XYZ file of C-alpha atoms in Angstrom:
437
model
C 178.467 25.568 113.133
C 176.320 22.676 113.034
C 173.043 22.854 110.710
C 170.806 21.093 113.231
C 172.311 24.490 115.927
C 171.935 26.633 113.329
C 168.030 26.003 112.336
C 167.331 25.659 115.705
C 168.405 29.127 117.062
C 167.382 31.108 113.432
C 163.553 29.126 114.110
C 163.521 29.565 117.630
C 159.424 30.294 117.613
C 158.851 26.868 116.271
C 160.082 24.585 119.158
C 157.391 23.275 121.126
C 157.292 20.788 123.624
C 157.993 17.622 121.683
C 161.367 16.136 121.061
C 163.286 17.769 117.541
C 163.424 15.111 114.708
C 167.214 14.560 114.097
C 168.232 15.234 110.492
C 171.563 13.772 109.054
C 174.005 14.998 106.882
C 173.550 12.207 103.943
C 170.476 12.510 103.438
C 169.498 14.665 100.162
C 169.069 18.081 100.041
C 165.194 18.952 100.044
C 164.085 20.077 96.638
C 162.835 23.113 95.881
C 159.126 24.086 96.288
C 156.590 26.220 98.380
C 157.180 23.874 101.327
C 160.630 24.264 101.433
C 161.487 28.476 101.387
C 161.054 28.984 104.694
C 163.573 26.212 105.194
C 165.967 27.822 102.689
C 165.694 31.356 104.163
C 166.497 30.294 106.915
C 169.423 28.543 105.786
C 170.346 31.659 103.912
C 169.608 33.789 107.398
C 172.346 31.407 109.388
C 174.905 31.813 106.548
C 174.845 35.399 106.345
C 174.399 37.315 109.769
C 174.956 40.498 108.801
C 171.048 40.276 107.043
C 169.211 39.358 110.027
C 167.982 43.041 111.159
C 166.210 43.669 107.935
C 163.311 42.109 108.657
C 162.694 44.618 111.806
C 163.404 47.507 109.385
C 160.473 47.039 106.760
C 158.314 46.255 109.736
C 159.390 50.069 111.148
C 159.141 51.687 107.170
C 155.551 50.658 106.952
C 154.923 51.778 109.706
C 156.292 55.043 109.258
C 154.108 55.245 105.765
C 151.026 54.149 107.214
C 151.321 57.089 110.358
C 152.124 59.745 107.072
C 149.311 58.282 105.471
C 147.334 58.894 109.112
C 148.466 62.402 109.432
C 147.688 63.280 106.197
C 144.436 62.022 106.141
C 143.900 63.907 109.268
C 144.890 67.420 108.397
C 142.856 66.955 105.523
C 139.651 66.216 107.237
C 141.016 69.170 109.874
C 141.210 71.231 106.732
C 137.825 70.256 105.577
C 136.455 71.013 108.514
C 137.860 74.806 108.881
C 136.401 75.241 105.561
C 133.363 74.473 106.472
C 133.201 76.038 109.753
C 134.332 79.615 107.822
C 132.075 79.285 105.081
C 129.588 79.150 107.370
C 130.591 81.549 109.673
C 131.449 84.165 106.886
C 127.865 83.239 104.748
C 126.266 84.413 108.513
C 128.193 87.465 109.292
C 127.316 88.589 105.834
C 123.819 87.338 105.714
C 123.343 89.503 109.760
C 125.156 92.492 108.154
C 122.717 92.289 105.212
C 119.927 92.286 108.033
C 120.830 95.613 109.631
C 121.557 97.516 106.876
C 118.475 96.306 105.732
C 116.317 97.903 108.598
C 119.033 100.763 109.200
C 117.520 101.904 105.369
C 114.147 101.117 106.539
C 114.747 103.466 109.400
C 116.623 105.701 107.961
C 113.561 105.940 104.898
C 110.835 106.336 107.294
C 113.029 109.221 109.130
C 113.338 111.062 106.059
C 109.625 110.755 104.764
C 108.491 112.126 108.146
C 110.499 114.937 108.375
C 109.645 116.066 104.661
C 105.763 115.760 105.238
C 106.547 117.843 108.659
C 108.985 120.107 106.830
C 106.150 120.849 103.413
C 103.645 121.493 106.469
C 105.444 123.794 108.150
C 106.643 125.802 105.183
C 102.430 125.815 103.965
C 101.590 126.797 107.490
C 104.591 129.704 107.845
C 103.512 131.088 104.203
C 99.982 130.825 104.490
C 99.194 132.316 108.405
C 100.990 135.193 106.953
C 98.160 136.098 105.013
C 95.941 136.388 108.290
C 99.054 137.984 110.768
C 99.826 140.216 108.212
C 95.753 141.333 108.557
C 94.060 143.755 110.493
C 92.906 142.245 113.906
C 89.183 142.897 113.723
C 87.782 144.080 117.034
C 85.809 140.876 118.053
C 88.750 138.735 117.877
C 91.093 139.140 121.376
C 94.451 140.424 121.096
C 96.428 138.218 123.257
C 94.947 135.178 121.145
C 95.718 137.128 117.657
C 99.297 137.454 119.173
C 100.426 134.361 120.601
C 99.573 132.922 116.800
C 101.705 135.407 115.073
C 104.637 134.409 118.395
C 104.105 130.712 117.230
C 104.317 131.239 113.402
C 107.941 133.225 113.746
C 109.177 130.619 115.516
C 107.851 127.981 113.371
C 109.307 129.877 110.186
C 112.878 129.791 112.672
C 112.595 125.969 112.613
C 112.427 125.342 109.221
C 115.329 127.795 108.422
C 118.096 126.679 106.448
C 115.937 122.930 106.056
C 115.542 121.657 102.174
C 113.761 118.440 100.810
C 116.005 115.441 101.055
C 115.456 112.331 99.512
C 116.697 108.996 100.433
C 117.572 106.292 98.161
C 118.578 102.795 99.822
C 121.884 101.969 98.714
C 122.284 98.470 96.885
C 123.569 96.057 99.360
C 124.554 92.082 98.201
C 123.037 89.768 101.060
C 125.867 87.640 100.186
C 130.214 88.267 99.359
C 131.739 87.843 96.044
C 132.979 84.774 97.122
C 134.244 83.488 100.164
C 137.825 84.357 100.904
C 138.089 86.277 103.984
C 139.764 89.210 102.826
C 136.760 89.819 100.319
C 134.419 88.282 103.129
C 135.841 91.121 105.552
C 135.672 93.999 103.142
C 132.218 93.074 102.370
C 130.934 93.463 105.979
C 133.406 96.238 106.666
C 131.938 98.258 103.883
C 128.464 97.154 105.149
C 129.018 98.498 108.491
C 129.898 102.216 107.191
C 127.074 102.244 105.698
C 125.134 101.431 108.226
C 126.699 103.709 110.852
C 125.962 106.296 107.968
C 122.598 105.800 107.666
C 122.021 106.125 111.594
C 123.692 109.078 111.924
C 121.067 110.331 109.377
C 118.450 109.078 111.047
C 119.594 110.573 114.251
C 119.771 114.302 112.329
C 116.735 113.872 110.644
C 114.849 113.023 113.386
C 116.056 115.610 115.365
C 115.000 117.991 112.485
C 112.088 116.464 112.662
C 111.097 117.167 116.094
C 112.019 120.565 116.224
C 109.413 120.687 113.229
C 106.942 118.952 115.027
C 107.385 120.689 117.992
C 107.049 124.470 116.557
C 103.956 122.783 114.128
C 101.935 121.550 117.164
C 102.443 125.344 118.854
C 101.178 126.911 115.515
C 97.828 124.427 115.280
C 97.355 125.035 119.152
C 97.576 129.005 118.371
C 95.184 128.937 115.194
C 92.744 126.897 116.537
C 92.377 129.312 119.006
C 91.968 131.875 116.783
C 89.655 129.851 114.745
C 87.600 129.100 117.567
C 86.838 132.788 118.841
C 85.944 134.028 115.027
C 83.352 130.669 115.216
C 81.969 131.417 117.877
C 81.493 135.236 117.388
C 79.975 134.201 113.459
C 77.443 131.476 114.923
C 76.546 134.199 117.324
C 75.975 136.679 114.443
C 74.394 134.360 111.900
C 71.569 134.008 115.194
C 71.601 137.126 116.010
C 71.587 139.404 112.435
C 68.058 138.932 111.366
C 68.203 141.935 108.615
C 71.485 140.498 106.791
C 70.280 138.390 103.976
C 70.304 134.627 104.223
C 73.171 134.801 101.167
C 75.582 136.461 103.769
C 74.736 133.743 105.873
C 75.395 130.911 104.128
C 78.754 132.261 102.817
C 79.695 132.563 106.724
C 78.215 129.266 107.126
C 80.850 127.507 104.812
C 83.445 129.767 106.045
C 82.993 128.174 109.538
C 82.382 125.395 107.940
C 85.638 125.080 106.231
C 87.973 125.220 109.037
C 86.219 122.524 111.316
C 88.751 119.885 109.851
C 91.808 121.906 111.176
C 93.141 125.620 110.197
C 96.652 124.577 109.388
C 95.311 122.341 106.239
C 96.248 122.903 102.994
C 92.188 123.592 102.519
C 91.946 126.701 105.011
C 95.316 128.232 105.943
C 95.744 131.802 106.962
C 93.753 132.647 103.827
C 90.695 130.822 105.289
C 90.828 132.663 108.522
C 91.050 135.464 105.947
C 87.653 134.413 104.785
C 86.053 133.519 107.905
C 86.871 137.225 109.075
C 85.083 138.541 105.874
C 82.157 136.381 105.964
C 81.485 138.128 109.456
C 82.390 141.347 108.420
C 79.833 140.361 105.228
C 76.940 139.303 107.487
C 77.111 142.532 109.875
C 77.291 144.866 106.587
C 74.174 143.219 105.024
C 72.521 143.320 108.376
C 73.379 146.668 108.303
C 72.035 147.411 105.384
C 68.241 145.910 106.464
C 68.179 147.833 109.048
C 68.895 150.715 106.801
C 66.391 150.130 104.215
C 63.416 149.495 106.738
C 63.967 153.169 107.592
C 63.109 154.320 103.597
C 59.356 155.685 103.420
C 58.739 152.847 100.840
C 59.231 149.877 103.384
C 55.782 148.969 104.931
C 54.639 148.189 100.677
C 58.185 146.595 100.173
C 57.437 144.470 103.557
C 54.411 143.179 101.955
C 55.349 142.193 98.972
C 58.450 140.326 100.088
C 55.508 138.606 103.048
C 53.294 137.496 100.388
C 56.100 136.389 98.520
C 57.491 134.118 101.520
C 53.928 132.911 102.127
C 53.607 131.206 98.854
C 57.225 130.071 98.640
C 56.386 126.919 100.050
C 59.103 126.906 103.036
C 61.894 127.895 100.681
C 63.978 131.088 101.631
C 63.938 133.852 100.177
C 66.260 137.265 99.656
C 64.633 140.190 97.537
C 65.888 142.805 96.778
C 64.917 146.313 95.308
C 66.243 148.123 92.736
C 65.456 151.412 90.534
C 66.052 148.970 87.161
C 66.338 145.282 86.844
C 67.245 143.811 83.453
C 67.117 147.479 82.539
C 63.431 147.874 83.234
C 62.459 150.874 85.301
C 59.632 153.837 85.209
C 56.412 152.117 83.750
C 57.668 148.808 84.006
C 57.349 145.590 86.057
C 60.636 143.798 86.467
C 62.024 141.052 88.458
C 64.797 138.350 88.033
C 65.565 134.885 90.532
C 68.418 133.414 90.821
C 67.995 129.904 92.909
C 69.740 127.542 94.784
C 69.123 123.678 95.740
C 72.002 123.764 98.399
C 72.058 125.223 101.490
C 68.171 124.100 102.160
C 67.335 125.596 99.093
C 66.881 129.307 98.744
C 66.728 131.770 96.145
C 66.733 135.571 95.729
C 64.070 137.698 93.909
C 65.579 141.198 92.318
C 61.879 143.700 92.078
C 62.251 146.867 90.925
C 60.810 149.930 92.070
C 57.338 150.644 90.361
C 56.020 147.311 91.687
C 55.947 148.903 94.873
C 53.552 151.144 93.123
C 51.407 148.916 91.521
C 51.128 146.757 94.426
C 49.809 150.000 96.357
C 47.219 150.417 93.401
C 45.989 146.928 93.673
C 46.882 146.014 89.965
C 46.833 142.275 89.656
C 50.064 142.590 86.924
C 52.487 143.327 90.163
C 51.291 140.617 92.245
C 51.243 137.924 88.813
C 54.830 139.046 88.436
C 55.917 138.605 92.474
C 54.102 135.105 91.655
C 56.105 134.343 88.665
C 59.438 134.922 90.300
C 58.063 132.499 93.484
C 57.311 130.318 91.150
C 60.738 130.302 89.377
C 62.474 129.208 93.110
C 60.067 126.171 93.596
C 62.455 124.457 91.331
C 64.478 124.001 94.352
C 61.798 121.723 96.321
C 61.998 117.816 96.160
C 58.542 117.128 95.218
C 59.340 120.135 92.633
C 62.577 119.501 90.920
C 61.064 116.398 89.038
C 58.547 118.015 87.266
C 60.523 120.781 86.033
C 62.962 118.180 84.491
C 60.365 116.445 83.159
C 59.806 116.142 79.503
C 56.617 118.444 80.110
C 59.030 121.416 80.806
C 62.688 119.947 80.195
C 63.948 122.997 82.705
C 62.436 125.644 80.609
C 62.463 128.224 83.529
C 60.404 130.904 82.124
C 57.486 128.415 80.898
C 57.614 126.737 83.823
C 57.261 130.026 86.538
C 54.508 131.373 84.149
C 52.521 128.054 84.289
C 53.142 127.788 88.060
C 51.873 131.516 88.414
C 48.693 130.693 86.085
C 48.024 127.789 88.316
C 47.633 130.080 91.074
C 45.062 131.789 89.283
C 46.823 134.658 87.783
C 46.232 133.833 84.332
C 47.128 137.692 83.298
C 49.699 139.426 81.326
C 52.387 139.814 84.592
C 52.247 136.213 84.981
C 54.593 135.835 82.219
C 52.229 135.510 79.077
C 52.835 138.763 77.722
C 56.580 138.193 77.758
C 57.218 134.617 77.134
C 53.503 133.192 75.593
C 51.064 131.150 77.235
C 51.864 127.605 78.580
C 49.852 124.471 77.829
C 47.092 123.308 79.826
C 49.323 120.074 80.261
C 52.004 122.430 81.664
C 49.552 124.506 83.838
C 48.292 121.224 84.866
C 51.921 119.830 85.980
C 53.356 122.946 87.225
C 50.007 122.868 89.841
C 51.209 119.917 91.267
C 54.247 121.829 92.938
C 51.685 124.192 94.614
């Protein structure tokens, strides 16, 4: 083959349109160099066929490296991203399961507190109307009303039945997994889950409890009240209407009506406050009773007089007195009387006389009424304008210096007034105690 044909078809990209430059045989061989490889292989190329397709084959092995290298850079970026997209997905599935266990506790806490305050209610209420079902209806209260209270406390005591206190601790619960692989992901929420469908059947039970609670509770207040609110109105009605019981009666019915105005079913009234409420009437008719009683003795009309000259110098503040054979353990030939008083309720006291001042007083001796005096004078303690001068360092709440001054400042400056018994005041002391009169 000729070299001219043979660099001419192994260089066929390099023909152009101009005419080829002849080369002849004689002339030297080019010498080696940069410029003259390609002519070389290309010489080499024509002499040896069988090496021509190699060229095409490295072309196809890079490429077949640089589409591994492709692929593998894309499944790892595909991998990346699935890594990403679960460790976000699992950090919110645990993070929403955290959530509603969260406020399934909350739930399931409030549940649980609400039926134990409705459950220690019921139990005070069922134990404590007892006390007043278990009692003897008194006459003024009706019997349907006394009834349907003892019908509503059975059935309240059937609704709490077989009920104990429960407590409720929130279990701990991780907002987040362990870590991240799905199994432990999964088993996380999974475990989450029973809890939660744990708790809310609790709830559910508990507040079913606690309606059947609230339920039976609400008949029980409804019934009391009404019960309450008959014995009110009959005591108001006797505290107007019993002018002989004694104003101690009536104040002791007075906070007995007073004490149930907040509710009966309170730990503060109860069945045993009905209780008291029905004694405090019964207490108010007996001492009325008892007035009318002693205005029939012979010795009345004097007793009457005493105890109205003893209310006319009293200065407003009520007064109880009572009579006795002895008091203090003074009888026959003596004079005798005792006060005990009160700044509450108004302000009231009650004089204890015994029984030969009735005499005296009939007499005219001037001892009985100085010792009526001194006992008035002992409840002005009880007045505003009063009170400070008795603690004042003048008298530093010496009672019986104080009524004897008061009683000489009325002008009974005599041996009943207290001088015989306790000494004679000061005129400072007679001067102060005056200014109560």
């Amino acid at each position: 083959m000729h070299e001219d044909e043979a660099r001419g078809d192994a260089a066929p990209d390099t023909v152009d349109d101009a005419t080829p430059t002849p080369v002849l045989e004689s002339e030297p061989a080019p010498k080696p160099g940069p410029e003259s490889a390609p002519a070389e292989q290309a010489e080499s190329a024509a002499d040896s066929p069988d090496e021509r397709p190699e060229a095409p084959a490295k072309r196809r092995r890079r490429g077949l490296v640089l589409g591994v290298a492709s692929a593998v850079l894309l499944s790892a970026g595909a991998i990346t991203g699935v890594g990403w997209g679960w460790q976000a997905y699992a950090t919110s599935r645990t993070a929403v399961a955290y959530q509603e266990a969260t406020a399934a506790a909350t739930a399931l806490e409030d549940a649980t507190d609400a039926r134990e305050t409705a459950l220690n209610k019921a139990t005070f209420s069922v134990t404590s109307l007892k006390e007043f079902t278990d009692h003897d209806r008194p006459a003024y209260l009706g019997e349907a009303t006394a009834a349907a209270l003892a019908a509503a406390r059975t059935k309240l005591e059937a609704a709490t039945s077989g009920l104990h206190s429960v407590r409720f601790e929130a279990p701990k619960v991780s907002a987040s997994s362990a870590d991240l692989m799905p199994w432990t992901v999964i088993a996380h929420v999974e475990h989450t889950h029973a809890l939660i469908r744990k708790e809310n059947a609790d709830r559910r039970a508990r507040s079913a409890e606690l309606a059947s609670l609230a339920s039976a509770q609400k008949a029980v207040n409804a019934s009391a009240d009404a019960v309450y609110a008959e014995l009110k109105a009959h005591g108001e009605q006797v505290i107007t209407a019993d002018d002989a019981a004694t104003y101690a009666s009536k104040v002791e019915l007075r906070h007995a009506i007073d004490a149930g105005e907040s509710g009966v079913t309170l730990s503060t009234f109860g069945g045993p406050g009905l209780v008291q409420l029905v004694a405090a009437i019964d207490g108010v008719d007996a001492a009325h009773a008892a007035g009318l009683a002693a205005r029939q003795d012979p010795a009345y009309p004097v007793r009457a007089q005493i105890e109205e000259y003893a209310r006319s110098i009293a200065h407003g503040v009520t007064l109880d007195v009572e009579w006795h054979a002895e008091v203090s353990g003074l009888g026959e030939g003596w004079y005798s009387g005792t006060t005990v008083y009160h700044p509450d309720d108004g302000g009231w006291a009650t004089i204890d006389l015994n029984f030969p001042l009735q005499d005296g007083w009939s007499r005219g001796d001037v001892d009985a009424r100085a010792l009526v005096a001194h006992e008035v004078g002992h409840a002005q303690v009880v007045r505003p304008e009063c009170a400070p001068l008795f603690a004042s360092p003048t008298f530093n709440h010496d009672d019986e210096m104080w009524a004897t001054a008061w009683a000489i400042s009325l002008g009974f400056d005599t041996a009943g007034s207290g001088i015989e018994a306790y000494g004679r005041p000061s005129d400072e002391q007679i001067a102060v105690a005056g200014q109560c009169r």
